[in-house]
PDB file of C-alpha atoms in Angstrom:
ATOM      1  CA  UNK A   1       3.196  34.932-120.186  1.00 67.00           C
ATOM      2  CA  UNK A   2      -0.477  34.529-119.057  1.00 75.00           C
ATOM      3  CA  UNK A   3       0.037  31.637-116.725  1.00 81.00           C
ATOM      4  CA  UNK A   4      -3.664  30.499-116.902  1.00 83.00           C
ATOM      5  CA  UNK A   5      -3.409  30.211-120.653  1.00 83.00           C
ATOM      6  CA  UNK A   6       0.030  28.435-120.284  1.00 88.00           C
ATOM      7  CA  UNK A   7      -1.788  25.838-117.714  1.00 90.00           C
ATOM      8  CA  UNK A   8      -4.499  25.204-120.171  1.00 88.00           C
ATOM      9  CA  UNK A   9      -1.950  24.655-122.886  1.00 90.00           C
ATOM     10  CA  UNK A  10      -0.086  22.173-120.790  1.00 93.00           C
ATOM     11  CA  UNK A  11      -3.226  20.039-120.088  1.00 91.00           C
ATOM     12  CA  UNK A  12      -4.137  20.090-123.760  1.00 89.00           C
ATOM     13  CA  UNK A  13      -0.680  19.351-125.054  1.00 89.00           C
ATOM     14  CA  UNK A  14      -0.309  16.557-122.509  1.00 91.00           C
ATOM     15  CA  UNK A  15      -3.359  14.707-123.601  1.00 89.00           C
ATOM     16  CA  UNK A  16      -2.598  15.238-127.166  1.00 86.00           C
ATOM     17  CA  UNK A  17       0.757  13.861-126.856  1.00 89.00           C
ATOM     18  CA  UNK A  18      -0.200  10.784-124.833  1.00 88.00           C
ATOM     19  CA  UNK A  19      -3.185   9.916-127.247  1.00 82.00           C
ATOM     20  CA  UNK A  20      -2.136   6.934-129.661  1.00 81.00           C
ATOM     21  CA  UNK A  21      -0.581   7.868-132.809  1.00 85.00           C
ATOM     22  CA  UNK A  22       2.140   6.931-135.286  1.00 88.00           C
ATOM     23  CA  UNK A  23       4.968   8.011-132.971  1.00 91.00           C
ATOM     24  CA  UNK A  24       3.758   6.145-130.084  1.00 90.00           C
ATOM     25  CA  UNK A  25       3.156   2.877-131.996  1.00 89.00           C
ATOM     26  CA  UNK A  26       6.523   3.238-133.388  1.00 91.00           C
ATOM     27  CA  UNK A  27       7.952   3.696-129.821  1.00 93.00           C
ATOM     28  CA  UNK A  28       5.940   0.479-128.719  1.00 90.00           C
ATOM     29  CA  UNK A  29       7.217  -1.494-131.624  1.00 88.00           C
ATOM     30  CA  UNK A  30      10.918  -0.356-131.194  1.00 90.00           C
ATOM     31  CA  UNK A  31      10.665  -0.924-127.395  1.00 90.00           C
ATOM     32  CA  UNK A  32       9.415  -4.500-127.794  1.00 85.00           C
ATOM     33  CA  UNK A  33      11.726  -5.423-130.833  1.00 84.00           C
ATOM     34  CA  UNK A  34      14.918  -3.437-130.159  1.00 87.00           C
ATOM     35  CA  UNK A  35      14.996  -1.848-126.693  1.00 89.00           C
ATOM     36  CA  UNK A  36      14.832   1.580-125.035  1.00 93.00           C
ATOM     37  CA  UNK A  37      17.972   2.845-126.486  1.00 94.00           C
ATOM     38  CA  UNK A  38      16.620   2.633-130.020  1.00 95.00           C
ATOM     39  CA  UNK A  39      13.453   4.237-128.782  1.00 95.00           C
ATOM     40  CA  UNK A  40      15.255   7.117-127.109  1.00 96.00           C
ATOM     41  CA  UNK A  41      17.164   7.901-130.388  1.00 97.00           C
ATOM     42  CA  UNK A  42      13.963   7.698-132.522  1.00 96.00           C
ATOM     43  CA  UNK A  43      12.240   9.972-129.910  1.00 96.00           C
ATOM     44  CA  UNK A  44      15.085  12.388-130.270  1.00 97.00           C
ATOM     45  CA  UNK A  45      14.507  12.364-134.044  1.00 96.00           C
ATOM     46  CA  UNK A  46      10.824  12.718-133.409  1.00 96.00           C
ATOM     47  CA  UNK A  47      11.016  15.855-131.249  1.00 96.00           C
ATOM     48  CA  UNK A  48      13.461  17.499-133.689  1.00 96.00           C
ATOM     49  CA  UNK A  49      10.837  16.895-136.426  1.00 94.00           C
ATOM     50  CA  UNK A  50       8.215  18.613-134.028  1.00 94.00           C
ATOM     51  CA  UNK A  51      10.696  21.484-133.631  1.00 93.00           C
ATOM     52  CA  UNK A  52      10.922  21.886-137.390  1.00 91.00           C
ATOM     53  CA  UNK A  53       7.120  22.012-137.614  1.00 88.00           C
ATOM     54  CA  UNK A  54       6.889  24.500-134.824  1.00 88.00           C
ATOM     55  CA  UNK A  55       9.492  26.708-136.550  1.00 87.00           C
ATOM     56  CA  UNK A  56       7.470  26.595-139.703  1.00 82.00           C
ATOM     57  CA  UNK A  57       4.433  27.686-137.609  1.00 78.00           C
ATOM     58  CA  UNK A  58       6.440  30.609-136.030  1.00 78.00           C
ATOM     59  CA  UNK A  59       7.636  31.642-139.548  1.00 78.00           C
ATOM     60  CA  UNK A  60       4.158  31.564-141.023  1.00 70.00           C
ATOM     61  CA  UNK A  61       5.135  28.951-143.559  1.00 61.00           C
ATOM     62  CA  UNK A  62       2.664  26.384-142.035  1.00 59.00           C
ATOM     63  CA  UNK A  63      -0.120  28.918-142.541  1.00 63.00           C
ATOM     64  CA  UNK A  64       0.717  29.012-146.172  1.00 63.00           C
ATOM     65  CA  UNK A  65       0.736  25.233-146.167  1.00 59.00           C
ATOM     66  CA  UNK A  66      -2.639  25.168-144.544  1.00 59.00           C
ATOM     67  CA  UNK A  67      -4.139  27.497-147.179  1.00 65.00           C
ATOM     68  CA  UNK A  68      -2.599  25.656-150.123  1.00 67.00           C
ATOM     69  CA  UNK A  69      -4.685  22.590-150.818  1.00 68.00           C
ATOM     70  CA  UNK A  70      -1.863  21.311-153.183  1.00 74.00           C
ATOM     71  CA  UNK A  71       0.958  21.620-150.715  1.00 70.00           C
ATOM     72  CA  UNK A  72      -1.115  20.038-147.816  1.00 68.00           C
ATOM     73  CA  UNK A  73      -1.946  17.259-150.207  1.00 77.00           C
ATOM     74  CA  UNK A  74       1.660  16.649-150.916  1.00 77.00           C
ATOM     75  CA  UNK A  75       2.692  16.593-147.110  1.00 71.00           C
ATOM     76  CA  UNK A  76      -0.442  14.245-146.505  1.00 75.00           C
ATOM     77  CA  UNK A  77       0.457  11.848-149.170  1.00 82.00           C
ATOM     78  CA  UNK A  78       4.147  11.627-148.163  1.00 79.00           C
ATOM     79  CA  UNK A  79       3.242  11.057-144.504  1.00 72.00           C
ATOM     80  CA  UNK A  80       0.530   8.437-145.271  1.00 80.00           C
ATOM     81  CA  UNK A  81       2.766   6.549-147.643  1.00 85.00           C
ATOM     82  CA  UNK A  82       5.556   6.460-145.186  1.00 78.00           C
ATOM     83  CA  UNK A  83       3.391   5.001-142.512  1.00 78.00           C
ATOM     84  CA  UNK A  84       2.078   2.537-145.015  1.00 86.00           C
ATOM     85  CA  UNK A  85       5.682   1.636-145.831  1.00 83.00           C
ATOM     86  CA  UNK A  86       6.411   1.078-142.127  1.00 80.00           C
ATOM     87  CA  UNK A  87       3.436  -1.069-141.782  1.00 81.00           C
ATOM     88  CA  UNK A  88       4.343  -3.312-144.898  1.00 85.00           C
ATOM     89  CA  UNK A  89       7.762  -3.579-143.619  1.00 78.00           C
ATOM     90  CA  UNK A  90       6.665  -4.897-140.234  1.00 74.00           C
ATOM     91  CA  UNK A  91       4.357  -7.371-141.929  1.00 77.00           C
ATOM     92  CA  UNK A  92       7.242  -8.690-143.951  1.00 77.00           C
ATOM     93  CA  UNK A  93       9.447  -8.854-140.782  1.00 71.00           C
ATOM     94  CA  UNK A  94       6.727 -10.986-139.077  1.00 64.00           C
ATOM     95  CA  UNK A  95       7.787 -13.848-141.212  1.00 66.00           C
ATOM     96  CA  UNK A  96      11.282 -13.627-139.877  1.00 61.00           C
ATOM     97  CA  UNK A  97      10.105 -13.382-136.294  1.00 56.00           C
ATOM     98  CA  UNK A  98       8.466 -16.858-136.459  1.00 54.00           C
ATOM     99  CA  UNK A  99      12.029 -18.333-136.308  1.00 51.00           C
ATOM    100  CA  UNK A 100      12.332 -17.046-132.821  1.00 47.00           C
ATOM    101  CA  UNK A 101       9.780 -19.724-131.675  1.00 51.00           C
ATOM    102  CA  UNK A 102      12.507 -22.394-131.954  1.00 46.00           C
ATOM    103  CA  UNK A 103      15.233 -19.904-130.987  1.00 47.00           C
ATOM    104  CA  UNK A 104      16.769 -20.126-134.473  1.00 45.00           C
ATOM    105  CA  UNK A 105      17.211 -16.579-134.998  1.00 47.00           C
ATOM    106  CA  UNK A 106      17.319 -13.126-133.514  1.00 53.00           C
ATOM    107  CA  UNK A 107      15.866  -9.808-134.459  1.00 54.00           C
ATOM    108  CA  UNK A 108      18.341  -7.964-136.445  1.00 60.00           C
ATOM    109  CA  UNK A 109      20.089  -5.049-134.574  1.00 66.00           C
ATOM    110  CA  UNK A 110      18.512  -1.725-135.406  1.00 71.00           C
ATOM    111  CA  UNK A 111      20.817   1.158-136.742  1.00 84.00           C
ATOM    112  CA  UNK A 112      20.572   4.161-134.435  1.00 90.00           C
ATOM    113  CA  UNK A 113      21.003   6.545-137.350  1.00 92.00           C
ATOM    114  CA  UNK A 114      18.129   4.601-139.171  1.00 92.00           C
ATOM    115  CA  UNK A 115      15.992   4.911-135.960  1.00 93.00           C
ATOM    116  CA  UNK A 116      16.721   8.713-135.749  1.00 96.00           C
ATOM    117  CA  UNK A 117      15.790   9.297-139.343  1.00 94.00           C
ATOM    118  CA  UNK A 118      12.639   7.104-138.982  1.00 93.00           C
ATOM    119  CA  UNK A 119      11.462   9.257-135.882  1.00 94.00           C
ATOM    120  CA  UNK A 120      12.211  12.421-137.605  1.00 96.00           C
ATOM    121  CA  UNK A 121      10.349  11.600-140.814  1.00 93.00           C
ATOM    122  CA  UNK A 122       7.296  10.249-138.845  1.00 91.00           C
ATOM    123  CA  UNK A 123       6.981  13.589-136.969  1.00 92.00           C
ATOM    124  CA  UNK A 124       7.883  15.885-139.956  1.00 89.00           C
ATOM    125  CA  UNK A 125       5.493  14.407-142.390  1.00 85.00           C
ATOM    126  CA  UNK A 126       2.637  13.967-140.046  1.00 82.00           C
ATOM    127  CA  UNK A 127      -0.132  16.584-140.956  1.00 76.00           C
ATOM    128  CA  UNK A 128      -1.699  16.394-137.497  1.00 78.00           C
ATOM    129  CA  UNK A 129       1.083  18.148-135.644  1.00 82.00           C
ATOM    130  CA  UNK A 130       0.888  20.874-138.342  1.00 77.00           C
ATOM    131  CA  UNK A 131      -2.749  21.299-137.517  1.00 76.00           C
ATOM    132  CA  UNK A 132      -1.889  21.518-133.784  1.00 80.00           C
ATOM    133  CA  UNK A 133       0.847  24.031-134.227  1.00 82.00           C
ATOM    134  CA  UNK A 134      -1.059  26.203-136.703  1.00 76.00           C
ATOM    135  CA  UNK A 135      -4.435  25.996-135.274  1.00 73.00           C
ATOM    136  CA  UNK A 136      -4.103  25.412-131.558  1.00 76.00           C
ATOM    137  CA  UNK A 137      -0.877  27.486-130.720  1.00 77.00           C
ATOM    138  CA  UNK A 138      -2.526  30.830-131.364  1.00 74.00           C
ATOM    139  CA  UNK A 139      -5.301  29.947-129.084  1.00 78.00           C
ATOM    140  CA  UNK A 140      -2.970  30.009-126.092  1.00 82.00           C
ATOM    141  CA  UNK A 141      -0.911  33.064-127.048  1.00 77.00           C
ATOM    142  CA  UNK A 142      -0.867  36.161-124.886  1.00 78.00           C
ATOM    143  CA  UNK A 143      -0.761  38.719-127.645  1.00 70.00           C
ATOM    144  CA  UNK A 144      -0.146  41.619-125.142  1.00 79.00           C
ATOM    145  CA  UNK A 145       3.443  40.079-124.538  1.00 80.00           C
ATOM    146  CA  UNK A 146       6.244  39.003-126.974  1.00 82.00           C
ATOM    147  CA  UNK A 147       5.028  36.198-128.986  1.00 78.00           C
ATOM    148  CA  UNK A 148       8.306  34.677-130.012  1.00 81.00           C
ATOM    149  CA  UNK A 149       9.360  33.577-126.427  1.00 86.00           C
ATOM    150  CA  UNK A 150       5.807  32.009-125.834  1.00 86.00           C
ATOM    151  CA  UNK A 151       6.311  29.936-128.995  1.00 86.00           C
ATOM    152  CA  UNK A 152       9.626  28.678-127.706  1.00 89.00           C
ATOM    153  CA  UNK A 153       8.179  27.851-124.294  1.00 91.00           C
ATOM    154  CA  UNK A 154       5.156  26.124-125.756  1.00 91.00           C
ATOM    155  CA  UNK A 155       7.317  24.165-128.141  1.00 92.00           C
ATOM    156  CA  UNK A 156       9.780  23.093-125.450  1.00 95.00           C
ATOM    157  CA  UNK A 157       6.739  21.699-123.334  1.00 95.00           C
ATOM    158  CA  UNK A 158       5.391  19.929-126.227  1.00 94.00           C
ATOM    159  CA  UNK A 159       8.890  18.465-127.027  1.00 95.00           C
ATOM    160  CA  UNK A 160       9.372  17.390-123.358  1.00 97.00           C
ATOM    161  CA  UNK A 161       6.083  15.666-123.065  1.00 96.00           C
ATOM    162  CA  UNK A 162       6.649  13.949-126.445  1.00 95.00           C
ATOM    163  CA  UNK A 163      10.101  12.598-125.425  1.00 97.00           C
ATOM    164  CA  UNK A 164       8.945  11.413-122.007  1.00 96.00           C
ATOM    165  CA  UNK A 165       5.806   9.919-123.583  1.00 95.00           C
ATOM    166  CA  UNK A 166       7.588   7.951-126.327  1.00 95.00           C
ATOM    167  CA  UNK A 167      10.354   6.602-123.928  1.00 96.00           C
ATOM    168  CA  UNK A 168       7.851   5.560-121.366  1.00 95.00           C
ATOM    169  CA  UNK A 169       5.780   3.725-123.894  1.00 92.00           C
ATOM    170  CA  UNK A 170       9.010   2.170-125.210  1.00 93.00           C
ATOM    171  CA  UNK A 171      10.134   1.089-121.774  1.00 93.00           C
ATOM    172  CA  UNK A 172       6.830  -0.485-120.986  1.00 91.00           C
ATOM    173  CA  UNK A 173       6.925  -2.358-124.265  1.00 89.00           C
ATOM    174  CA  UNK A 174      10.490  -3.614-123.501  1.00 89.00           C
ATOM    175  CA  UNK A 175       9.296  -4.782-120.083  1.00 86.00           C
ATOM    176  CA  UNK A 176       6.701  -6.781-121.822  1.00 81.00           C
ATOM    177  CA  UNK A 177       9.138  -8.202-124.380  1.00 72.00           C
ATOM    178  CA  UNK A 178       8.850 -11.670-122.812  1.00 64.00           C
ATOM    179  CA  UNK A 179       5.381 -11.811-123.969  1.00 66.00           C
ATOM    180  CA  UNK A 180       6.253 -11.086-127.393  1.00 59.00           C
ATOM    181  CA  UNK A 181       8.622 -14.012-128.240  1.00 55.00           C
ATOM    182  CA  UNK A 182       8.138 -16.858-130.680  1.00 53.00           C
ATOM    183  CA  UNK A 183       4.885 -16.843-132.529  1.00 55.00           C
ATOM    184  CA  UNK A 184       3.495 -14.071-130.408  1.00 60.00           C
ATOM    185  CA  UNK A 185       6.158 -11.822-131.594  1.00 60.00           C
ATOM    186  CA  UNK A 186       5.212 -12.365-135.192  1.00 67.00           C
ATOM    187  CA  UNK A 187       1.583 -11.618-134.295  1.00 68.00           C
ATOM    188  CA  UNK A 188       2.792  -8.451-132.604  1.00 68.00           C
ATOM    189  CA  UNK A 189       4.521  -7.305-135.751  1.00 70.00           C
ATOM    190  CA  UNK A 190       1.481  -8.122-137.729  1.00 77.00           C
ATOM    191  CA  UNK A 191      -0.920  -6.206-135.524  1.00 78.00           C
ATOM    192  CA  UNK A 192       1.532  -3.178-135.410  1.00 74.00           C
ATOM    193  CA  UNK A 193       2.086  -3.404-139.132  1.00 77.00           C
ATOM    194  CA  UNK A 194      -1.691  -3.407-139.589  1.00 83.00           C
ATOM    195  CA  UNK A 195      -2.045  -0.432-137.171  1.00 80.00           C
ATOM    196  CA  UNK A 196       0.475   1.672-139.234  1.00 74.00           C
ATOM    197  CA  UNK A 197      -1.247   0.854-142.527  1.00 84.00           C
ATOM    198  CA  UNK A 198      -4.556   1.788-140.987  1.00 83.00           C
ATOM    199  CA  UNK A 199      -3.104   5.140-139.610  1.00 75.00           C
ATOM    200  CA  UNK A 200      -1.534   5.950-143.046  1.00 76.00           C
ATOM    201  CA  UNK A 201      -4.861   5.290-144.789  1.00 83.00           C
ATOM    202  CA  UNK A 202      -6.700   7.519-142.217  1.00 77.00           C
ATOM    203  CA  UNK A 203      -4.273  10.309-143.042  1.00 70.00           C
ATOM    204  CA  UNK A 204      -5.641  10.391-146.486  1.00 75.00           C
ATOM    205  CA  UNK A 205      -8.959  11.393-145.111  1.00 73.00           C
ATOM    206  CA  UNK A 206      -7.504  14.396-143.137  1.00 66.00           C
ATOM    207  CA  UNK A 207      -8.436  17.812-144.403  1.00 63.00           C
ATOM    208  CA  UNK A 208      -6.595  21.123-143.771  1.00 55.00           C
ATOM    209  CA  UNK A 209      -9.869  22.563-142.399  1.00 48.00           C
ATOM    210  CA  UNK A 210      -9.898  20.059-139.473  1.00 46.00           C
TER     211      UNK A 210
END
């Protein structure tokens, strides 16, 4: 591989991964409400979703998706609707969180299977990684060498950054859990729910040409 191109890719991928997005907000929410174990399982689902998108890019299917307005619209609507669903669910859960103020209740345990599926769906239905893998991956390929191994290396780097980033955000959120008890916990869920709804709404504005 061209190591100068690879180094440039590492920098771009790192800053792309750590920038706020649905997966990071989900990690922060899960870390604060359910702990790092749930965050790690959700992050595993997330990076497998990214692996799926990268595989589509390798096979050329994502290029078809990018040139088909109908297919891109379907993915965009599904992804945006799922984020809005997560936001609404958190808003509804904020009512239950108010009972923690008097110590009358506890946040229900989060199923690891459900957390894994949630992380996977958030990644696999997010049009932005599709744009990243389809539009940016080719910019860092050395076409004088075998392309497939480069795809695997670049995907592995992206997945590594994603997993570390999500677990780090989740860990920090868990450490701050003491600040999110009682009424503050309810407000945290309302704010995070509003952010998810806002991100879902913003996806409706995303175009394949971006």
